[in-house]
mmCIF file of C-alpha atoms and ligand atoms in Angstrom:
data_model
loop_
_atom_site.group_PDB
_atom_site.id
_atom_site.type_symbol
_atom_site.label_atom_id
_atom_site.label_comp_id
_atom_site.label_asym_id
_atom_site.label_seq_id
_atom_site.Cartn_x
_atom_site.Cartn_y
_atom_site.Cartn_z
ATOM 1 C CA MET A 14 86.226 33.818 99.294
ATOM 2 C CA ILE A 15 83.215 31.888 97.944
ATOM 3 C CA ASP A 16 80.801 34.042 95.924
ATOM 4 C CA PRO A 17 77.322 33.169 97.296
ATOM 5 C CA TYR A 18 75.713 34.120 93.982
ATOM 6 C CA ARG A 19 77.884 31.853 91.848
ATOM 7 C CA PRO A 20 75.883 28.785 90.890
ATOM 8 C CA GLY A 21 77.478 25.345 90.826
ATOM 9 C CA ARG A 22 77.099 23.322 87.598
ATOM 10 C CA ALA A 23 74.877 20.246 87.449
ATOM 11 C CA VAL A 24 73.966 17.977 84.543
ATOM 12 C CA ILE A 25 70.500 16.573 83.856
ATOM 13 C CA SER A 26 70.885 12.784 83.890
ATOM 14 C CA GLU A 27 67.198 11.859 83.541
ATOM 15 C CA ILE A 28 63.884 13.577 82.867
ATOM 16 C CA ILE A 29 60.587 12.104 84.089
ATOM 17 C CA GLU A 30 57.437 13.479 82.435
ATOM 18 C CA GLU A 31 55.093 13.482 85.415
ATOM 19 C CA ASN A 32 52.197 14.962 83.446
ATOM 20 C CA GLN A 33 51.714 17.545 80.668
ATOM 21 C CA ARG A 34 52.940 20.447 82.856
ATOM 22 C CA ILE A 35 55.280 18.855 85.411
ATOM 23 C CA LYS A 36 58.699 17.342 84.732
ATOM 24 C CA THR A 37 61.105 15.863 87.252
ATOM 25 C CA PHE A 38 64.766 16.571 86.547
ATOM 26 C CA VAL A 39 67.294 14.146 88.018
ATOM 27 C CA LEU A 40 70.561 16.026 88.455
ATOM 28 C CA GLU A 41 74.185 15.215 89.112
ATOM 29 C CA PRO A 42 76.380 18.028 90.440
ATOM 30 C CA LEU A 43 79.529 18.470 88.331
ATOM 31 C CA GLU A 44 81.437 20.326 91.023
ATOM 32 C CA ALA A 45 81.414 20.795 94.767
ATOM 33 C CA TRP A 46 77.809 21.154 95.915
ATOM 34 C CA PRO A 47 76.930 22.892 98.143
ATOM 35 C CA ALA A 48 79.673 25.357 97.181
ATOM 36 C CA ALA A 49 81.131 25.383 100.703
ATOM 37 C CA SER A 50 81.722 21.596 100.726
ATOM 38 C CA ASP A 51 84.900 20.064 99.400
ATOM 39 C CA GLN A 52 83.313 17.405 97.201
ATOM 40 C CA ALA A 53 80.246 16.876 95.039
ATOM 41 C CA THR A 54 77.582 15.535 97.352
ATOM 42 C CA THR A 55 73.836 15.163 97.266
ATOM 43 C CA SER A 56 73.293 14.559 100.966
ATOM 44 C CA ALA A 57 74.104 17.986 102.333
ATOM 45 C CA TYR A 58 70.533 19.204 102.530
ATOM 46 C CA GLN A 59 67.372 18.499 104.483
ATOM 47 C CA PRO A 60 63.747 17.914 103.404
ATOM 48 C CA GLY A 61 61.920 21.212 102.903
ATOM 49 C CA GLN A 62 64.963 23.135 101.697
ATOM 50 C CA PHE A 63 65.128 24.619 98.219
ATOM 51 C CA VAL A 64 67.706 25.556 95.600
ATOM 52 C CA MET A 65 67.944 28.493 93.206
ATOM 53 C CA VAL A 66 68.038 26.860 89.762
ATOM 54 C CA SER A 67 69.365 28.788 86.778
ATOM 55 C CA VAL A 68 69.323 28.365 83.030
ATOM 56 C CA PRO A 69 71.905 30.558 81.254
ATOM 57 C CA HIS A 70 70.384 33.785 79.842
ATOM 58 C CA CYS A 71 66.962 33.009 81.408
ATOM 59 C CA GLY A 72 67.429 33.697 85.111
ATOM 60 C CA GLU A 73 66.826 31.781 88.327
ATOM 61 C CA ALA A 74 63.900 30.363 90.286
ATOM 62 C CA PRO A 75 63.515 28.772 93.717
ATOM 63 C CA ILE A 76 62.639 25.075 93.427
ATOM 64 C CA SER A 77 62.222 22.625 96.324
ATOM 65 C CA LEU A 78 64.445 19.593 96.582
ATOM 66 C CA ALA A 79 62.080 16.700 95.852
ATOM 67 C CA SER A 80 64.716 14.057 96.574
ATOM 68 C CA SER A 81 65.600 12.957 100.077
ATOM 69 C CA PRO A 82 69.151 13.347 101.398
ATOM 70 C CA GLN A 83 69.386 9.530 101.361
ATOM 71 C CA GLU A 84 68.805 9.286 97.601
ATOM 72 C CA PRO A 85 71.905 9.167 95.373
ATOM 73 C CA LYS A 86 70.834 11.952 92.997
ATOM 74 C CA LEU A 87 69.130 15.323 93.286
ATOM 75 C CA ARG A 88 65.560 15.642 92.007
ATOM 76 C CA LEU A 89 63.661 18.792 91.155
ATOM 77 C CA SER A 90 60.031 18.572 90.027
ATOM 78 C CA VAL A 91 59.017 21.640 88.065
ATOM 79 C CA LEU A 92 55.608 22.963 87.025
ATOM 80 C CA LYS A 93 55.811 24.977 83.809
ATOM 81 C CA VAL A 94 54.385 28.449 84.557
ATOM 82 C CA GLY A 95 56.613 31.140 83.009
ATOM 83 C CA LEU A 96 59.988 32.113 81.604
ATOM 84 C CA LEU A 97 62.452 30.089 83.675
ATOM 85 C CA THR A 98 60.303 27.015 84.223
ATOM 86 C CA SER A 99 59.482 26.877 80.465
ATOM 87 C CA ALA A 100 63.205 27.153 79.657
ATOM 88 C CA LEU A 101 63.887 24.264 82.052
ATOM 89 C CA HIS A 102 61.162 22.186 80.381
ATOM 90 C CA ARG A 103 62.884 22.670 76.988
ATOM 91 C CA LEU A 104 66.235 21.249 78.197
ATOM 92 C CA PRO A 105 67.229 17.715 77.153
ATOM 93 C CA VAL A 106 69.080 15.032 79.121
ATOM 94 C CA GLY A 107 72.769 16.003 79.185
ATOM 95 C CA ALA A 108 72.101 19.756 79.437
ATOM 96 C CA GLU A 109 73.599 21.749 82.301
ATOM 97 C CA VAL A 110 71.829 23.942 84.829
ATOM 98 C CA GLY A 111 73.144 26.123 87.643
ATOM 99 C CA LEU A 112 72.380 25.408 91.306
ATOM 100 C CA ARG A 113 72.739 27.650 94.366
ATOM 101 C CA GLY A 114 71.842 26.503 97.821
ATOM 102 C CA PRO A 115 70.472 24.597 99.620
ATOM 103 C CA TYR A 116 68.517 27.383 101.325
ATOM 104 C CA GLY A 117 65.761 27.785 103.890
ATOM 105 C CA ARG A 118 64.612 26.180 107.102
ATOM 106 C CA PRO A 119 63.734 22.480 106.618
ATOM 107 C CA PHE A 120 60.961 20.339 108.108
ATOM 108 C CA PRO A 121 61.763 19.477 111.741
ATOM 109 C CA MET A 122 62.635 15.817 111.073
ATOM 110 C CA ALA A 123 64.004 15.132 114.571
ATOM 111 C CA ALA A 124 60.818 16.446 116.212
ATOM 112 C CA LEU A 125 58.674 14.259 113.915
ATOM 113 C CA LYS A 126 60.317 11.021 115.106
ATOM 114 C CA GLY A 127 57.842 8.460 116.444
ATOM 115 C CA ARG A 128 54.793 10.384 115.246
ATOM 116 C CA ARG A 129 52.074 9.375 112.818
ATOM 117 C CA LEU A 130 52.654 11.568 109.761
ATOM 118 C CA VAL A 131 49.815 12.709 107.516
ATOM 119 C CA PHE A 132 51.019 14.366 104.304
ATOM 120 C CA VAL A 133 48.487 16.532 102.486
ATOM 121 C CA ALA A 134 49.552 17.673 99.023
ATOM 122 C CA GLY A 135 47.959 19.425 96.084
ATOM 123 C CA GLY A 136 49.507 19.181 92.593
ATOM 124 C CA ILE A 137 53.190 20.157 92.480
ATOM 125 C CA GLY A 138 52.985 20.555 96.290
ATOM 126 C CA LEU A 139 53.926 16.899 96.590
ATOM 127 C CA ALA A 140 57.507 17.815 95.551
ATOM 128 C CA PRO A 141 58.845 19.007 98.944
ATOM 129 C CA LEU A 142 56.725 16.434 100.811
ATOM 130 C CA ARG A 143 58.217 13.654 98.645
ATOM 131 C CA SER A 144 61.584 14.553 100.154
ATOM 132 C CA VAL A 145 60.203 14.084 103.682
ATOM 133 C CA LEU A 146 58.376 10.862 102.721
ATOM 134 C CA GLU A 147 61.445 9.277 101.140
ATOM 135 C CA SER A 148 63.516 10.333 104.137
ATOM 136 C CA CYS A 149 61.021 8.606 106.475
ATOM 137 C CA LEU A 150 61.016 5.479 104.288
ATOM 138 C CA ALA A 151 64.804 5.334 104.480
ATOM 139 C CA ARG A 152 64.511 5.164 108.306
ATOM 140 C CA PRO A 153 61.266 3.169 108.841
ATOM 141 C CA ASP A 154 61.895 2.482 112.536
ATOM 142 C CA ASP A 155 62.042 6.176 113.340
ATOM 143 C CA PHE A 156 58.523 7.131 112.303
ATOM 144 C CA GLY A 157 54.938 5.989 112.870
ATOM 145 C CA PRO A 158 52.450 5.154 110.096
ATOM 146 C CA LEU A 159 52.624 7.327 106.966
ATOM 147 C CA THR A 160 49.500 8.542 105.165
ATOM 148 C CA LEU A 161 49.429 10.615 101.982
ATOM 149 C CA LEU A 162 46.362 12.558 100.878
ATOM 150 C CA TYR A 163 46.989 13.821 97.349
ATOM 151 C CA GLY A 164 44.706 16.061 95.319
ATOM 152 C CA SER A 165 44.912 16.860 91.599
ATOM 153 C CA ARG A 166 42.670 18.836 89.277
ATOM 154 C CA THR A 167 41.855 15.903 86.961
ATOM 155 C CA PRO A 168 43.103 12.299 86.616
ATOM 156 C CA ASP A 169 45.454 13.497 83.826
ATOM 157 C CA ASP A 170 47.025 15.996 86.254
ATOM 158 C CA ILE A 171 48.137 13.318 88.718
ATOM 159 C CA ALA A 172 51.933 13.572 88.981
ATOM 160 C CA PHE A 173 54.525 11.372 90.716
ATOM 161 C CA SER A 174 52.650 8.261 89.459
ATOM 162 C CA ALA A 175 55.731 6.017 89.662
ATOM 163 C CA ASP A 176 56.346 7.075 93.269
ATOM 164 C CA LEU A 177 52.676 6.599 94.171
ATOM 165 C CA ALA A 178 52.682 3.082 92.631
ATOM 166 C CA ARG A 179 55.874 2.134 94.510
ATOM 167 C CA TRP A 180 54.619 3.487 97.855
ATOM 168 C CA GLN A 181 51.257 1.722 97.430
ATOM 169 C CA ALA A 182 52.752 -1.583 96.199
ATOM 170 C CA GLY A 183 55.071 -1.823 99.169
ATOM 171 C CA ARG A 184 52.220 -0.839 101.520
ATOM 172 C CA GLN A 185 54.740 1.625 102.891
ATOM 173 C CA VAL A 186 52.387 4.570 102.630
ATOM 174 C CA ASP A 187 48.595 4.672 102.865
ATOM 175 C CA CYS A 188 48.006 6.737 99.691
ATOM 176 C CA ARG A 189 44.574 8.277 99.139
ATOM 177 C CA LEU A 190 43.978 10.237 95.959
ATOM 178 C CA THR A 191 41.260 12.632 94.939
ATOM 179 C CA VAL A 192 40.572 14.805 91.882
ATOM 180 C CA ASP A 193 38.513 17.982 91.558
ATOM 181 C CA GLN A 194 36.951 16.689 88.361
ATOM 182 C CA GLY A 195 36.651 12.996 87.424
ATOM 183 C CA GLY A 196 36.831 11.583 83.905
ATOM 184 C CA PRO A 197 36.506 8.381 81.898
ATOM 185 C CA GLY A 198 38.137 5.458 83.706
ATOM 186 C CA TRP A 199 38.450 7.295 87.039
ATOM 187 C CA ASN A 200 36.878 5.273 89.856
ATOM 188 C CA GLY A 201 38.550 7.102 92.695
ATOM 189 C CA ALA A 202 37.405 9.930 94.928
ATOM 190 C CA VAL A 203 36.188 13.251 93.501
ATOM 191 C CA GLY A 204 36.367 16.260 95.800
ATOM 192 C CA LEU A 205 38.734 18.376 97.813
ATOM 193 C CA VAL A 206 41.795 16.967 99.498
ATOM 194 C CA SER A 207 40.604 18.594 102.736
ATOM 195 C CA ASP A 208 37.555 16.269 102.536
ATOM 196 C CA LEU A 209 39.941 13.282 102.567
ATOM 197 C CA LEU A 210 41.405 14.646 105.800
ATOM 198 C CA ALA A 211 37.911 14.949 107.293
ATOM 199 C CA ASP A 212 37.321 11.246 106.471
ATOM 200 C CA LEU A 213 40.559 10.112 108.126
ATOM 201 C CA GLN A 214 40.526 8.609 111.618
ATOM 202 C CA LEU A 215 43.145 10.979 113.016
ATOM 203 C CA GLU A 216 44.698 10.369 116.378
ATOM 204 C CA PRO A 217 45.337 14.070 116.959
ATOM 205 C CA GLU A 218 47.727 13.695 119.880
ATOM 206 C CA GLN A 219 50.040 11.342 117.986
ATOM 207 C CA SER A 220 49.708 12.975 114.575
ATOM 208 C CA SER A 221 51.589 15.639 112.672
ATOM 209 C CA VAL A 222 50.079 17.036 109.478
ATOM 210 C CA LEU A 223 52.472 18.242 106.750
ATOM 211 C CA ILE A 224 50.888 20.354 104.017
ATOM 212 C CA CYS A 225 51.969 21.798 100.663
ATOM 213 C CA GLY A 226 49.795 23.105 97.861
ATOM 214 C CA PRO A 227 47.983 26.210 96.677
ATOM 215 C CA PRO A 228 47.210 28.790 99.421
ATOM 216 C CA PRO A 229 43.423 28.108 99.578
ATOM 217 C CA MET A 230 44.165 24.407 100.065
ATOM 218 C CA ILE A 231 46.725 25.156 102.779
ATOM 219 C CA ARG A 232 44.182 27.348 104.600
ATOM 220 C CA ALA A 233 41.419 24.706 104.369
ATOM 221 C CA VAL A 234 43.666 21.859 105.528
ATOM 222 C CA CYS A 235 45.164 23.892 108.400
ATOM 223 C CA ARG A 236 41.650 24.724 109.575
ATOM 224 C CA GLN A 237 40.498 21.112 109.224
ATOM 225 C CA ALA A 238 43.513 19.706 111.085
ATOM 226 C CA ALA A 239 43.156 22.259 113.900
ATOM 227 C CA GLN A 240 39.449 21.452 114.236
ATOM 228 C CA ALA A 241 40.323 17.747 114.436
ATOM 229 C CA GLY A 242 42.440 18.558 117.505
ATOM 230 C CA VAL A 243 45.973 18.474 116.063
ATOM 231 C CA ALA A 244 48.176 20.946 117.953
ATOM 232 C CA PRO A 245 49.150 24.072 115.935
ATOM 233 C CA GLU A 246 52.821 23.167 116.485
ATOM 234 C CA GLN A 247 52.170 19.844 114.705
ATOM 235 C CA ILE A 248 50.510 21.372 111.637
ATOM 236 C CA ILE A 249 53.399 22.241 109.340
ATOM 237 C CA THR A 250 53.367 23.833 105.926
ATOM 238 C CA THR A 251 55.726 25.372 103.424
ATOM 239 C CA LEU A 252 55.047 28.782 101.871
ATOM 240 C CA GLU A 253 55.874 30.257 98.478
ATOM 241 C CA ARG A 254 56.934 33.853 97.876
ATOM 242 C CA GLN A 255 58.616 35.454 94.904
ATOM 243 C CA MET A 256 62.368 35.323 95.593
ATOM 244 C CA LYS A 257 65.506 36.856 94.131
ATOM 245 C CA CYS A 258 68.577 36.142 96.262
ATOM 246 C CA GLY A 259 67.401 33.239 98.447
ATOM 247 C CA LEU A 260 69.953 34.386 101.003
ATOM 248 C CA GLY A 261 68.156 36.929 103.162
ATOM 249 C CA LEU A 262 69.782 39.914 101.432
ATOM 250 C CA CYS A 263 67.310 41.471 98.972
ATOM 251 C CA ARG A 264 64.111 41.372 101.121
ATOM 252 C CA HIS A 265 62.099 40.381 98.032
ATOM 253 C CA CYS A 266 60.396 37.574 99.955
ATOM 254 C CA HIS A 267 59.389 39.534 103.057
ATOM 255 C CA LEU A 268 56.247 38.566 104.906
ATOM 256 C CA ASP A 269 55.396 40.699 107.898
ATOM 257 C CA HIS A 270 58.831 40.927 109.604
ATOM 258 C CA HIS A 271 59.980 37.581 108.196
ATOM 259 C CA LEU A 272 62.122 36.745 105.185
ATOM 260 C CA VAL A 273 60.640 33.512 103.851
ATOM 261 C CA CYS A 274 63.917 32.420 102.214
ATOM 262 C CA VAL A 275 65.751 32.233 105.562
ATOM 263 C CA ASP A 276 63.022 32.183 108.266
ATOM 264 C CA GLY A 277 60.911 29.768 106.151
ATOM 265 C CA PRO A 278 59.754 28.366 103.848
ATOM 266 C CA VAL A 279 58.636 25.783 106.446
ATOM 267 C CA TYR A 280 56.318 27.150 109.164
ATOM 268 C CA THR A 281 54.063 25.627 111.795
ATOM 269 C CA LEU A 282 50.492 26.848 112.120
ATOM 270 C CA ALA A 283 51.488 28.236 115.531
ATOM 271 C CA GLN A 284 54.148 30.403 113.845
ATOM 272 C CA LEU A 285 51.795 31.507 111.066
ATOM 273 C CA ARG A 286 49.176 32.567 113.600
ATOM 274 C CA GLN A 287 51.789 34.807 115.220
ATOM 275 C CA LEU A 288 52.572 36.317 111.829
ATOM 276 C CA GLU A 289 48.860 37.066 111.425
ATOM 277 C CA ILE A 290 49.159 36.843 107.655
ATOM 278 C CA MET A 291 46.494 34.311 106.883
ATOM 279 C CA GLU A 292 43.170 33.339 108.287
ATOM 280 C CA LEU A 293 44.276 29.844 109.117
ATOM 281 C CA GLY A 294 41.770 28.567 111.627
HETATM 282 C C1 FAD B 317 60.657 28.062 98.394
HETATM 283 C C2 FAD B 317 59.991 27.789 97.072
HETATM 284 C C3 FAD B 317 59.977 26.502 96.572
HETATM 285 C C4 FAD B 317 59.379 26.250 95.333
HETATM 286 N N1 FAD B 317 59.381 24.962 94.866
HETATM 287 C C5 FAD B 317 58.866 24.700 93.646
HETATM 288 C C6 FAD B 317 58.921 23.365 93.117
HETATM 289 O O1 FAD B 317 59.427 22.424 93.738
HETATM 290 N N2 FAD B 317 58.412 23.161 91.889
HETATM 291 C C7 FAD B 317 57.842 24.188 91.144
HETATM 292 O O2 FAD B 317 57.396 23.933 90.020
HETATM 293 N N3 FAD B 317 57.761 25.446 91.637
HETATM 294 C C8 FAD B 317 58.265 25.727 92.851
HETATM 295 N N4 FAD B 317 58.221 27.012 93.337
HETATM 296 C C9 FAD B 317 57.597 28.065 92.513
HETATM 297 C C10 FAD B 317 58.591 28.519 91.445
HETATM 298 O O3 FAD B 317 59.667 29.177 92.077
HETATM 299 C C11 FAD B 317 57.906 29.490 90.466
HETATM 300 O O4 FAD B 317 56.910 28.795 89.762
HETATM 301 C C12 FAD B 317 58.954 30.029 89.509
HETATM 302 O O5 FAD B 317 59.756 30.972 90.174
HETATM 303 C C13 FAD B 317 58.295 30.683 88.314
HETATM 304 O O6 FAD B 317 59.349 31.182 87.504
HETATM 305 P P1 FAD B 317 59.119 31.447 85.953
HETATM 306 O O7 FAD B 317 60.272 32.280 85.480
HETATM 307 O O8 FAD B 317 58.857 30.185 85.223
HETATM 308 O O9 FAD B 317 57.780 32.279 85.931
HETATM 309 P P2 FAD B 317 57.635 33.861 85.730
HETATM 310 O O10 FAD B 317 57.818 34.133 84.265
HETATM 311 O O11 FAD B 317 58.492 34.597 86.700
HETATM 312 O O12 FAD B 317 56.136 34.056 86.184
HETATM 313 C C14 FAD B 317 55.036 33.358 85.648
HETATM 314 C C15 FAD B 317 53.811 33.633 86.498
HETATM 315 O O13 FAD B 317 53.938 32.976 87.769
HETATM 316 C C16 FAD B 317 53.894 33.931 88.833
HETATM 317 N N5 FAD B 317 54.877 33.496 89.830
HETATM 318 C C17 FAD B 317 56.211 33.432 89.688
HETATM 319 N N6 FAD B 317 56.787 32.955 90.796
HETATM 320 C C18 FAD B 317 55.783 32.714 91.670
HETATM 321 C C19 FAD B 317 55.722 32.226 92.998
HETATM 322 N N7 FAD B 317 56.806 31.859 93.686
HETATM 323 N N8 FAD B 317 54.521 32.123 93.586
HETATM 324 C C20 FAD B 317 53.404 32.479 92.928
HETATM 325 N N9 FAD B 317 53.393 32.951 91.670
HETATM 326 C C21 FAD B 317 54.573 33.072 91.052
HETATM 327 C C22 FAD B 317 54.227 35.253 88.204
HETATM 328 O O14 FAD B 317 53.653 36.335 88.932
HETATM 329 C C23 FAD B 317 53.606 35.097 86.832
HETATM 330 O O15 FAD B 317 52.225 35.330 86.866
HETATM 331 C C24 FAD B 317 58.778 27.303 94.585
HETATM 332 C C25 FAD B 317 58.794 28.604 95.096
HETATM 333 C C26 FAD B 317 59.391 28.845 96.321
HETATM 334 C C27 FAD B 317 59.416 30.241 96.849
HETATM 335 S S1 FES B 318 64.805 36.238 98.394
HETATM 336 FE FE1 FES B 318 66.177 37.853 98.915
HETATM 337 S S2 FES B 318 65.766 38.127 101.021
HETATM 338 FE FE2 FES B 318 64.562 36.412 100.516
#
């Protein structure tokens, strides 16, 4: 019988320094992944799902899959905040990590087909949305226009610069950036990412808004999108809770009567309103 807590081994094949606090780890599974499959594969997950990443003797943390299922290697983008994420940041190329998963309910990709997609991300929140974006770009005929509104604290905090440059150069994604605080050489927008949404000519009936970032940003953008006339079922976000098992067993991630690791982390505004956990507009 497969032990659900036993992590599979993966090796770090590349590290991208996104900014001073965020690194992207490109990983290659060394054994069957997910554990239930019979060969090492990177395509057995969906955008919005996460893995439990472990570093020996340091513990585990839930991290979103930032790669799309169509990409050849797994990518995890990690903000350094505490014990496990700092340990990950110290690892070199060639080091091994443990992976459990994938876990959680993904973004509803089939239901998003044909729609105009507006991605609204703050900081590291672009990680799970990158997975959706790359998945859409791999199937361009399936989706309408793609817009990304991306907010960072300062110009130095902008992460995923190589992705942003590629998406902009190919005119594949209408990328609009903003920072809370400008600085020398910054000629772009200064202000909240929710202000960028207010400036956008949304066609609310054709649009879906996908959001990931800090909770106050999620609340502001949900409210803004709802006020613009986007249906609550088409405003979709992903929530963070502290997690232990990731499997629906320990109840560490409970929220009202939900377990975010299995019932989430992806929720529509309509679902969140039923949970009555946030004043979401
Ligand atoms: C489904 C899901 C997906 C995630 N995806 C990513 C991702 O792609 N990239 C990324 O960098 N992070 C992601 N996170 C957050 C990440 O799991 C935490 O930052 C990580 O667990 C911190 O572990 P640590 O040992 O480094 O910090 P710790 O030493 O455990 O804690 C450091 C500080 O951070 C706080 N903290 C720890 N975990 C969380 C949390 N989940 N939410 C809020 N505060 C927390 C602690 O209370 C403490 O103040 C995700 C979380 C979830 C639930
Ligand atoms: S993390 Fe254990 S039930 Fe969700």
